[in-house]
Amino acid sequence: MGNEMHVETVWTGADLVTMRDGKYHLIPAGALAVRAGRLVWVGPEAEMPAFVAERHHRLPGGIVTPGLVDCHTHLVFGGDRSQEFEQRLNGVSYAEIAAQGGGILSTVRATRAATEEALVASARWRLDRLLAEGVTTVEIKSGYGLDEESELRMLRAIRQLGERVPADVRATCLAAHAFPPEFREDPEGWVDIICERLLPRVQALGLADAVDAFCEHLAFSPQQVARVFDRAVALGMPVKLHAEQLSALGGAALAARYGALSADHLEYATEEDARAMAQHGTVAVLLPGAFYLLRETQRPPVDLFRRHGVPMALASDANPGTSPALSLRLMLNMGCTLFGMTPEEALAGVTLWGAKALGLADSHGSLETGKVANFVHWPLARPAELVYWLGGELPCTVIYRGEPQ
């Protein structure tokens, strides 16, 4: 009797969708045991050791998945752009909207004018929508401040959110998102500030877990991105990249050569990009929300990523301009219907591969012994139902670090 292991909680009564290796790996009538916020047993209930549990939760059937991971968001910003959305649908061109002071610079103005507390409060409302649908890990980027103090304020707001919500919140410094209006005539000057002043401060203050950039003909050139990445790597910070969204610039291959965690968007990625990403372990993060809202027609090369063994993540890209998406589950459906992913690939994209895109695959993203006990119970018969139902908040019970929320 003295050899039983004491655990805080045991969960039984549902089928487990483990997502080990990015596959369903279903365990019918499964059981989970949690100790100190981590999984210490994952397997069939009939084979579970005789744990001494403080609490035993018997679930009423259904399935349990890993907690969902939204690995690419821009949830912290000031104002909103619904007026521009309406203008575009009424026939006003993006160029005209930009000439009126709209576009990303309108978000920059609103973000610069917002207090840290206001940024936290508005982002919290948006984040709560994601958490209600089973998200337990989320990445949030800066990039709408575009001056040193506003970028730092955004990153502090992201860290505050991480302290206030039952989710693991990762912060990414995206100062290389666009050129500030003050540097329109001197783009290299902004790159200098990012490299010489901002990134060292961010790293010293522990305000970011990674560094991102937007590589595109209307944003940062591959050469400018390389400068930012050289500095980030020298500071010991992981990198990732918005790449190949609107044109093929070789950004994904560039990111892979820097050992990037991920390259994101990728509508125009080439076989060379896919090969480089496979070689360096860089995840392809697909963002169907922006593809849908911008009414793009060039799909990311899902078949190429499959062929070369590049893991594919899916994310909401929640942002005010091109993907005002507050449902990661809707992105599961869009990943299948718009991009041709399978339901299993889509679910892997918001669990294990989403975690890998954040450098967290060893601790998050699947139901495996030793991993963090973030999981979700859904009153559904099959995992494909998560992808199948369009909209509507599916009832679910979210367990974060072993505790029901």
Coordinates of C-alpha atoms in Angstrom, one line a residue:
M1 CA 0.0 0.0 0.0
G2 CA 2.9 2.4 0.6
N3 CA 4.0 2.5 -3.0
E4 CA 1.0 4.4 -4.5
M5 CA 1.7 7.7 -6.1
H6 CA -0.1 10.7 -4.7
V7 CA -1.6 13.0 -7.4
E8 CA -3.8 16.1 -7.2
T9 CA -6.3 15.0 -9.8
V10 CA -7.4 12.1 -12.0
W11 CA -9.6 12.6 -15.0
T12 CA -11.5 9.6 -16.5
G13 CA -14.7 9.0 -18.6
A14 CA -13.7 10.4 -22.0
D15 CA -11.7 9.4 -25.1
L16 CA -8.2 11.0 -25.3
V17 CA -7.1 12.7 -28.5
T18 CA -3.4 12.8 -27.6
M19 CA -1.9 14.5 -30.8
R20 CA 1.4 12.7 -30.1
D21 CA 3.6 13.2 -33.2
G22 CA 0.9 15.4 -34.7
K23 CA -1.6 12.5 -35.1
Y24 CA -4.9 11.8 -33.2
H25 CA -3.5 8.7 -31.5
L26 CA -6.9 8.2 -29.9
I27 CA -7.1 6.4 -26.5
P28 CA -10.7 5.2 -25.9
A29 CA -11.9 5.3 -22.3
G30 CA -8.7 7.1 -21.3
A31 CA -7.4 8.5 -18.1
L32 CA -5.1 11.4 -17.1
A33 CA -3.4 11.9 -13.8
V34 CA -2.0 15.3 -12.8
R35 CA 0.7 16.2 -10.3
A36 CA 2.2 19.6 -9.7
G37 CA 0.5 20.9 -12.9
R38 CA 2.0 18.2 -15.1
L39 CA 0.7 15.0 -16.6
V40 CA 2.1 11.9 -14.8
W41 CA -0.2 9.3 -16.5
V42 CA -1.8 9.3 -20.0
G43 CA -3.4 6.0 -21.1
P44 CA -6.4 3.7 -20.9
E45 CA -8.3 3.9 -17.6
A46 CA -8.2 0.1 -17.3
E47 CA -4.4 0.2 -17.2
M48 CA -4.0 3.2 -14.9
P49 CA -1.9 2.6 -11.7
A50 CA -3.6 2.9 -8.3
F51 CA -3.0 6.6 -7.8
V52 CA -4.1 8.2 -4.5
A53 CA -5.9 11.3 -5.9
E54 CA -7.1 14.3 -4.0
R55 CA -9.9 14.7 -6.6
H56 CA -11.3 12.4 -9.2
H57 CA -13.1 14.0 -12.1
R58 CA -15.4 11.6 -14.0
L59 CA -16.2 13.2 -17.4
P60 CA -19.6 12.4 -19.1
G61 CA -18.1 10.9 -22.3
G62 CA -16.9 13.1 -25.1
I63 CA -13.3 13.8 -26.0
V64 CA -10.3 15.4 -24.4
T65 CA -7.7 17.3 -26.5
P66 CA -4.6 19.1 -25.6
G67 CA -5.2 22.8 -24.8
L68 CA -5.2 24.7 -28.0
V69 CA -2.2 26.9 -29.0
D70 CA -2.7 30.1 -31.0
C71 CA 0.9 30.8 -32.1
H72 CA 0.4 34.0 -34.1
T73 CA -1.7 37.0 -32.8
H74 CA -1.5 40.8 -32.7
L75 CA -4.1 41.0 -29.8
V76 CA -2.6 44.2 -28.2
F77 CA -3.5 47.4 -30.1
G78 CA -5.4 50.7 -29.7
G79 CA -8.6 51.5 -31.6
D80 CA -10.1 49.3 -34.3
R81 CA -10.4 49.4 -38.1
S82 CA -14.0 48.4 -38.6
Q83 CA -14.7 51.7 -40.3
E84 CA -12.0 50.9 -42.9
F85 CA -13.4 47.4 -43.4
E86 CA -16.8 49.1 -44.2
Q87 CA -15.1 51.6 -46.5
R88 CA -13.4 48.8 -48.5
L89 CA -16.6 46.9 -48.9
N90 CA -18.2 50.2 -50.1
G91 CA -15.6 50.4 -52.9
V92 CA -12.9 52.7 -51.4
S93 CA -9.4 51.4 -52.3
Y94 CA -6.8 50.6 -49.7
A95 CA -4.6 53.3 -51.3
E96 CA -7.3 55.9 -50.7
I97 CA -7.8 54.7 -47.2
A98 CA -4.1 55.0 -46.5
A99 CA -4.0 58.5 -48.1
Q100 CA -6.7 59.5 -45.6
G101 CA -4.4 58.4 -42.7
G102 CA -5.9 54.9 -42.5
G103 CA -4.2 51.5 -42.6
I104 CA -1.6 50.4 -40.2
L105 CA -0.6 53.9 -39.3
S106 CA -4.1 54.6 -37.8
T107 CA -3.5 51.7 -35.5
V108 CA -0.1 53.0 -34.7
R109 CA -1.6 56.4 -33.7
A110 CA -4.2 54.8 -31.5
T111 CA -1.7 52.5 -29.9
R112 CA 0.8 55.3 -29.1
A113 CA -2.0 57.3 -27.5
A114 CA -3.2 54.4 -25.3
T115 CA -2.0 53.8 -21.8
E116 CA -0.6 50.5 -20.8
E117 CA -3.7 49.7 -18.8
A118 CA -6.0 50.6 -21.7
L119 CA -4.0 48.3 -24.0
V120 CA -4.3 45.5 -21.4
A121 CA -8.0 46.0 -21.0
S122 CA -8.9 46.0 -24.7
A123 CA -6.7 43.0 -25.4
R124 CA -8.1 41.1 -22.5
W125 CA -11.6 41.3 -24.0
R126 CA -10.3 39.9 -27.3
L127 CA -8.2 37.3 -25.5
D128 CA -11.1 36.1 -23.4
R129 CA -12.9 35.1 -26.6
L130 CA -10.1 32.8 -27.6
L131 CA -9.7 31.3 -24.1
A132 CA -13.4 30.5 -24.0
E133 CA -12.9 28.2 -27.0
G134 CA -10.1 26.1 -25.4
V135 CA -6.9 28.2 -26.1
T136 CA -4.5 27.7 -23.2
T137 CA -1.3 29.0 -24.9
V138 CA -1.1 32.2 -27.0
E139 CA 1.5 34.3 -28.6
I140 CA 1.1 38.1 -28.8
K141 CA 3.3 40.4 -30.9
S142 CA 4.2 44.1 -30.5
G143 CA 4.6 46.1 -33.7
Y144 CA 1.9 48.8 -33.5
G145 CA 4.0 51.2 -31.4
L146 CA 6.9 51.7 -33.8
D147 CA 8.8 53.9 -31.4
E148 CA 11.0 52.6 -28.5
E149 CA 8.7 53.6 -25.6
S150 CA 5.4 52.5 -27.3
E151 CA 7.0 49.1 -28.3
L152 CA 8.1 48.6 -24.7
R153 CA 4.7 49.6 -23.4
M154 CA 3.0 47.0 -25.7
L155 CA 5.4 44.3 -24.5
R156 CA 4.8 45.2 -20.9
A157 CA 1.0 45.0 -21.6
I158 CA 1.5 41.5 -23.1
R159 CA 3.5 40.4 -19.9
Q160 CA 0.6 41.8 -17.8
L161 CA -1.9 39.8 -19.7
G162 CA 0.2 36.7 -19.0
E163 CA -0.1 37.4 -15.3
R164 CA -3.8 37.9 -15.3
V165 CA -5.2 35.0 -17.5
P166 CA -5.2 31.2 -17.1
A167 CA -3.0 30.7 -20.1
D168 CA 0.6 30.6 -21.1
V169 CA 1.2 33.9 -22.9
R170 CA 4.4 34.3 -25.1
A171 CA 5.5 37.8 -26.1
T172 CA 7.2 38.5 -29.5
C173 CA 8.9 41.8 -30.4
L174 CA 7.7 42.8 -33.9
A175 CA 9.3 46.3 -34.0
A176 CA 10.2 45.5 -37.6
H177 CA 6.5 45.4 -38.6
A178 CA 6.3 48.6 -40.6
F179 CA 8.3 51.8 -40.9
P180 CA 7.2 54.6 -38.5
P181 CA 6.0 57.8 -40.3
E182 CA 9.0 59.6 -38.7
F183 CA 11.4 57.2 -40.7
R184 CA 9.6 57.1 -44.0
E185 CA 12.6 58.8 -45.7
D186 CA 15.2 56.9 -43.5
P187 CA 14.1 53.3 -43.2
E188 CA 17.7 52.2 -42.3
G189 CA 17.5 54.6 -39.3
W190 CA 14.6 52.6 -37.9
V191 CA 16.5 49.3 -38.4
D192 CA 19.4 51.0 -36.6
I193 CA 17.2 51.8 -33.6
I194 CA 15.7 48.3 -33.5
C195 CA 19.2 46.7 -33.5
E196 CA 21.2 49.1 -31.5
R197 CA 18.7 50.3 -28.8
L198 CA 15.4 48.5 -28.7
L199 CA 16.3 44.8 -28.9
P200 CA 19.1 45.1 -26.2
R201 CA 16.6 46.9 -23.9
V202 CA 13.8 44.3 -24.6
Q203 CA 16.3 41.4 -23.9
A204 CA 17.7 43.1 -20.7
L205 CA 14.1 43.6 -19.4
G206 CA 13.0 40.1 -20.3
L207 CA 10.0 41.5 -22.2
A208 CA 10.1 39.2 -25.2
D209 CA 10.4 35.4 -25.9
A210 CA 11.2 35.9 -29.6
V211 CA 11.8 38.5 -32.4
D212 CA 9.7 38.8 -35.5
A213 CA 9.8 40.9 -38.7
F214 CA 7.6 41.4 -41.8
C215 CA 9.6 40.6 -44.9
E216 CA 7.7 42.0 -47.9
H217 CA 8.2 44.5 -50.7
L218 CA 6.0 47.0 -48.8
A219 CA 7.8 46.3 -45.5
F220 CA 11.3 45.1 -44.7
S221 CA 13.7 43.8 -47.3
P222 CA 15.5 40.4 -46.8
Q223 CA 18.7 42.5 -46.1
Q224 CA 17.0 44.5 -43.4
V225 CA 15.5 41.4 -41.9
A226 CA 19.0 39.8 -41.8
R227 CA 20.3 42.8 -39.8
V228 CA 17.5 42.4 -37.2
F229 CA 18.0 38.7 -37.0
D230 CA 21.8 39.0 -36.6
R231 CA 21.2 41.2 -33.6
A232 CA 18.5 39.0 -32.2
V233 CA 20.6 35.9 -32.5
A234 CA 23.6 37.7 -30.9
L235 CA 21.3 38.5 -28.0
G236 CA 20.2 34.9 -27.7
M237 CA 16.7 35.5 -28.8
P238 CA 14.8 33.1 -31.1
V239 CA 13.5 34.5 -34.4
K240 CA 10.4 34.1 -36.6
L241 CA 9.2 35.8 -39.8
H242 CA 6.1 37.0 -41.6
A243 CA 7.2 35.8 -45.0
E244 CA 5.9 35.2 -48.6
Q245 CA 2.4 36.6 -47.9
L246 CA 2.1 38.8 -50.9
S247 CA 5.2 37.9 -53.0
A248 CA 8.1 35.5 -53.2
L249 CA 11.2 37.1 -51.7
G250 CA 12.9 34.1 -50.2
G251 CA 12.1 35.2 -46.7
A252 CA 11.1 31.8 -45.5
A253 CA 14.4 30.2 -46.6
L254 CA 16.2 33.2 -45.0
A255 CA 14.4 32.6 -41.7
A256 CA 15.1 28.9 -41.9
R257 CA 18.8 29.6 -42.3
Y258 CA 18.7 31.6 -39.0
G259 CA 17.0 28.5 -37.3
A260 CA 13.7 30.4 -37.1
L261 CA 11.0 28.8 -35.0
S262 CA 8.5 29.6 -37.7
A263 CA 7.8 31.3 -41.0
D264 CA 4.2 32.6 -41.2
H265 CA 1.7 33.3 -44.0
L266 CA 3.6 31.6 -46.8
E267 CA 1.1 31.9 -49.7
Y268 CA 4.0 32.5 -52.1
A269 CA 6.5 30.0 -50.6
T270 CA 8.5 28.0 -53.1
E271 CA 10.0 24.5 -53.0
E272 CA 13.3 26.0 -52.0
D273 CA 11.6 27.6 -49.0
A274 CA 10.0 24.3 -48.1
R275 CA 13.3 22.4 -48.4
A276 CA 15.1 25.0 -46.2
M277 CA 12.3 24.9 -43.6
A278 CA 12.4 21.1 -43.4
Q279 CA 16.2 21.1 -43.1
H280 CA 16.2 23.6 -40.2
G281 CA 13.1 22.5 -38.4
T282 CA 11.2 25.7 -39.1
V283 CA 7.4 25.4 -38.7
A284 CA 5.0 26.7 -41.4
V285 CA 2.4 28.8 -39.7
L286 CA -0.7 29.2 -42.0
L287 CA -3.1 32.1 -41.4
P288 CA -6.4 31.5 -43.3
G289 CA -8.1 34.5 -41.6
A290 CA -6.0 37.1 -43.4
F291 CA -6.2 35.0 -46.7
Y292 CA -10.0 35.1 -46.3
L293 CA -10.5 38.7 -45.4
L294 CA -8.1 40.0 -48.1
R295 CA -9.8 37.7 -50.6
E296 CA -6.5 36.3 -51.7
T297 CA -6.4 33.5 -54.4
Q298 CA -2.9 32.2 -53.9
R299 CA -3.0 29.4 -51.4
P300 CA 0.0 28.4 -49.3
P301 CA 1.7 25.2 -50.8
V302 CA 0.3 22.7 -48.4
D303 CA 1.3 19.8 -50.6
L304 CA 4.9 21.0 -50.7
F305 CA 5.1 21.2 -46.9
R306 CA 3.6 17.7 -46.7
R307 CA 6.1 16.3 -49.2
H308 CA 9.1 17.8 -47.4
G309 CA 7.9 17.0 -43.9
V310 CA 7.4 20.7 -42.8
P311 CA 5.1 20.8 -39.8
M312 CA 2.1 23.1 -40.4
A313 CA 0.6 25.2 -37.6
L314 CA -2.6 27.2 -37.9
A315 CA -3.2 30.5 -36.0
S316 CA -5.8 33.2 -35.8
D317 CA -3.5 36.1 -36.8
A318 CA -6.0 38.2 -34.7
N319 CA -5.3 41.8 -35.7
P320 CA -7.2 45.0 -36.4
G321 CA -6.5 45.2 -40.2
T322 CA -6.5 41.9 -42.0
S323 CA -7.7 39.2 -39.6
P324 CA -10.1 40.4 -36.9
A325 CA -10.5 36.8 -35.9
L326 CA -11.6 35.9 -32.4
S327 CA -12.1 32.1 -33.0
L328 CA -9.2 29.7 -33.4
R329 CA -11.8 27.0 -34.0
L330 CA -13.1 28.8 -37.1
M331 CA -9.5 28.8 -38.4
L332 CA -9.5 25.0 -38.1
N333 CA -12.4 24.9 -40.6
M334 CA -10.8 27.5 -42.8
G335 CA -7.5 25.6 -42.9
C336 CA -9.4 22.6 -44.2
T337 CA -11.9 24.3 -46.6
L338 CA -9.6 27.1 -47.9
F339 CA -6.1 25.5 -47.7
G340 CA -6.9 21.8 -48.2
M341 CA -5.6 20.6 -44.8
T342 CA -7.1 17.4 -43.3
P343 CA -9.0 17.7 -39.9
E344 CA -6.1 15.8 -38.3
E345 CA -3.5 18.2 -39.8
A346 CA -5.6 21.2 -38.7
L347 CA -5.9 20.0 -35.1
A348 CA -2.2 19.2 -35.0
G349 CA -1.7 22.8 -36.3
V350 CA -3.3 24.3 -33.2
T351 CA -1.8 21.8 -30.7
L352 CA 1.6 20.2 -31.2
W353 CA 2.8 22.2 -34.2
G354 CA 1.5 25.4 -32.8
A355 CA 3.6 24.7 -29.6
K356 CA 6.6 23.9 -31.8
A357 CA 6.2 27.2 -33.5
L358 CA 6.7 28.8 -30.1
G359 CA 9.6 26.6 -29.1
L360 CA 7.3 24.8 -26.6
A361 CA 6.9 21.3 -28.2
D362 CA 8.8 19.6 -25.3
S363 CA 6.2 20.9 -22.7
H364 CA 3.0 21.7 -24.6
G365 CA 0.8 20.7 -27.4
S366 CA 0.1 17.0 -26.8
L367 CA -1.2 14.7 -24.0
E368 CA 2.0 13.0 -23.0
T369 CA 3.6 12.1 -19.6
G370 CA 5.8 15.0 -18.4
K371 CA 4.0 17.7 -20.3
V372 CA 2.1 20.6 -18.8
A373 CA -1.4 19.7 -17.9
N374 CA -3.3 22.0 -20.3
F375 CA -6.2 20.2 -21.8
V376 CA -9.9 20.6 -22.8
H377 CA -12.9 18.4 -22.5
W378 CA -15.4 18.7 -25.4
P379 CA -18.9 17.0 -25.4
L380 CA -18.2 15.7 -28.9
A381 CA -18.0 12.2 -30.4
R382 CA -15.0 12.7 -32.7
P383 CA -12.2 15.2 -33.1
A384 CA -13.3 16.1 -36.6
E385 CA -16.3 17.8 -35.0
L386 CA -14.0 20.6 -33.7
V387 CA -13.3 21.4 -37.4
Y388 CA -16.8 20.6 -38.7
W389 CA -19.0 23.0 -36.6
L390 CA -19.0 26.5 -38.0
G391 CA -19.2 29.2 -35.4
G392 CA -21.2 29.0 -32.2
E393 CA -19.3 28.6 -29.0
L394 CA -19.0 24.8 -28.4
P395 CA -19.4 24.0 -24.7
C396 CA -16.1 22.9 -23.2
T397 CA -14.2 22.6 -20.0
V398 CA -10.7 24.1 -20.0
I399 CA -8.2 22.6 -17.6
Y400 CA -5.1 24.9 -17.2
R401 CA -2.1 23.5 -15.3
G402 CA -4.3 20.8 -14.0
E403 CA -7.1 23.1 -12.6
P404 CA -10.5 23.4 -14.2
Q405 CA -11.3 27.0 -15.2

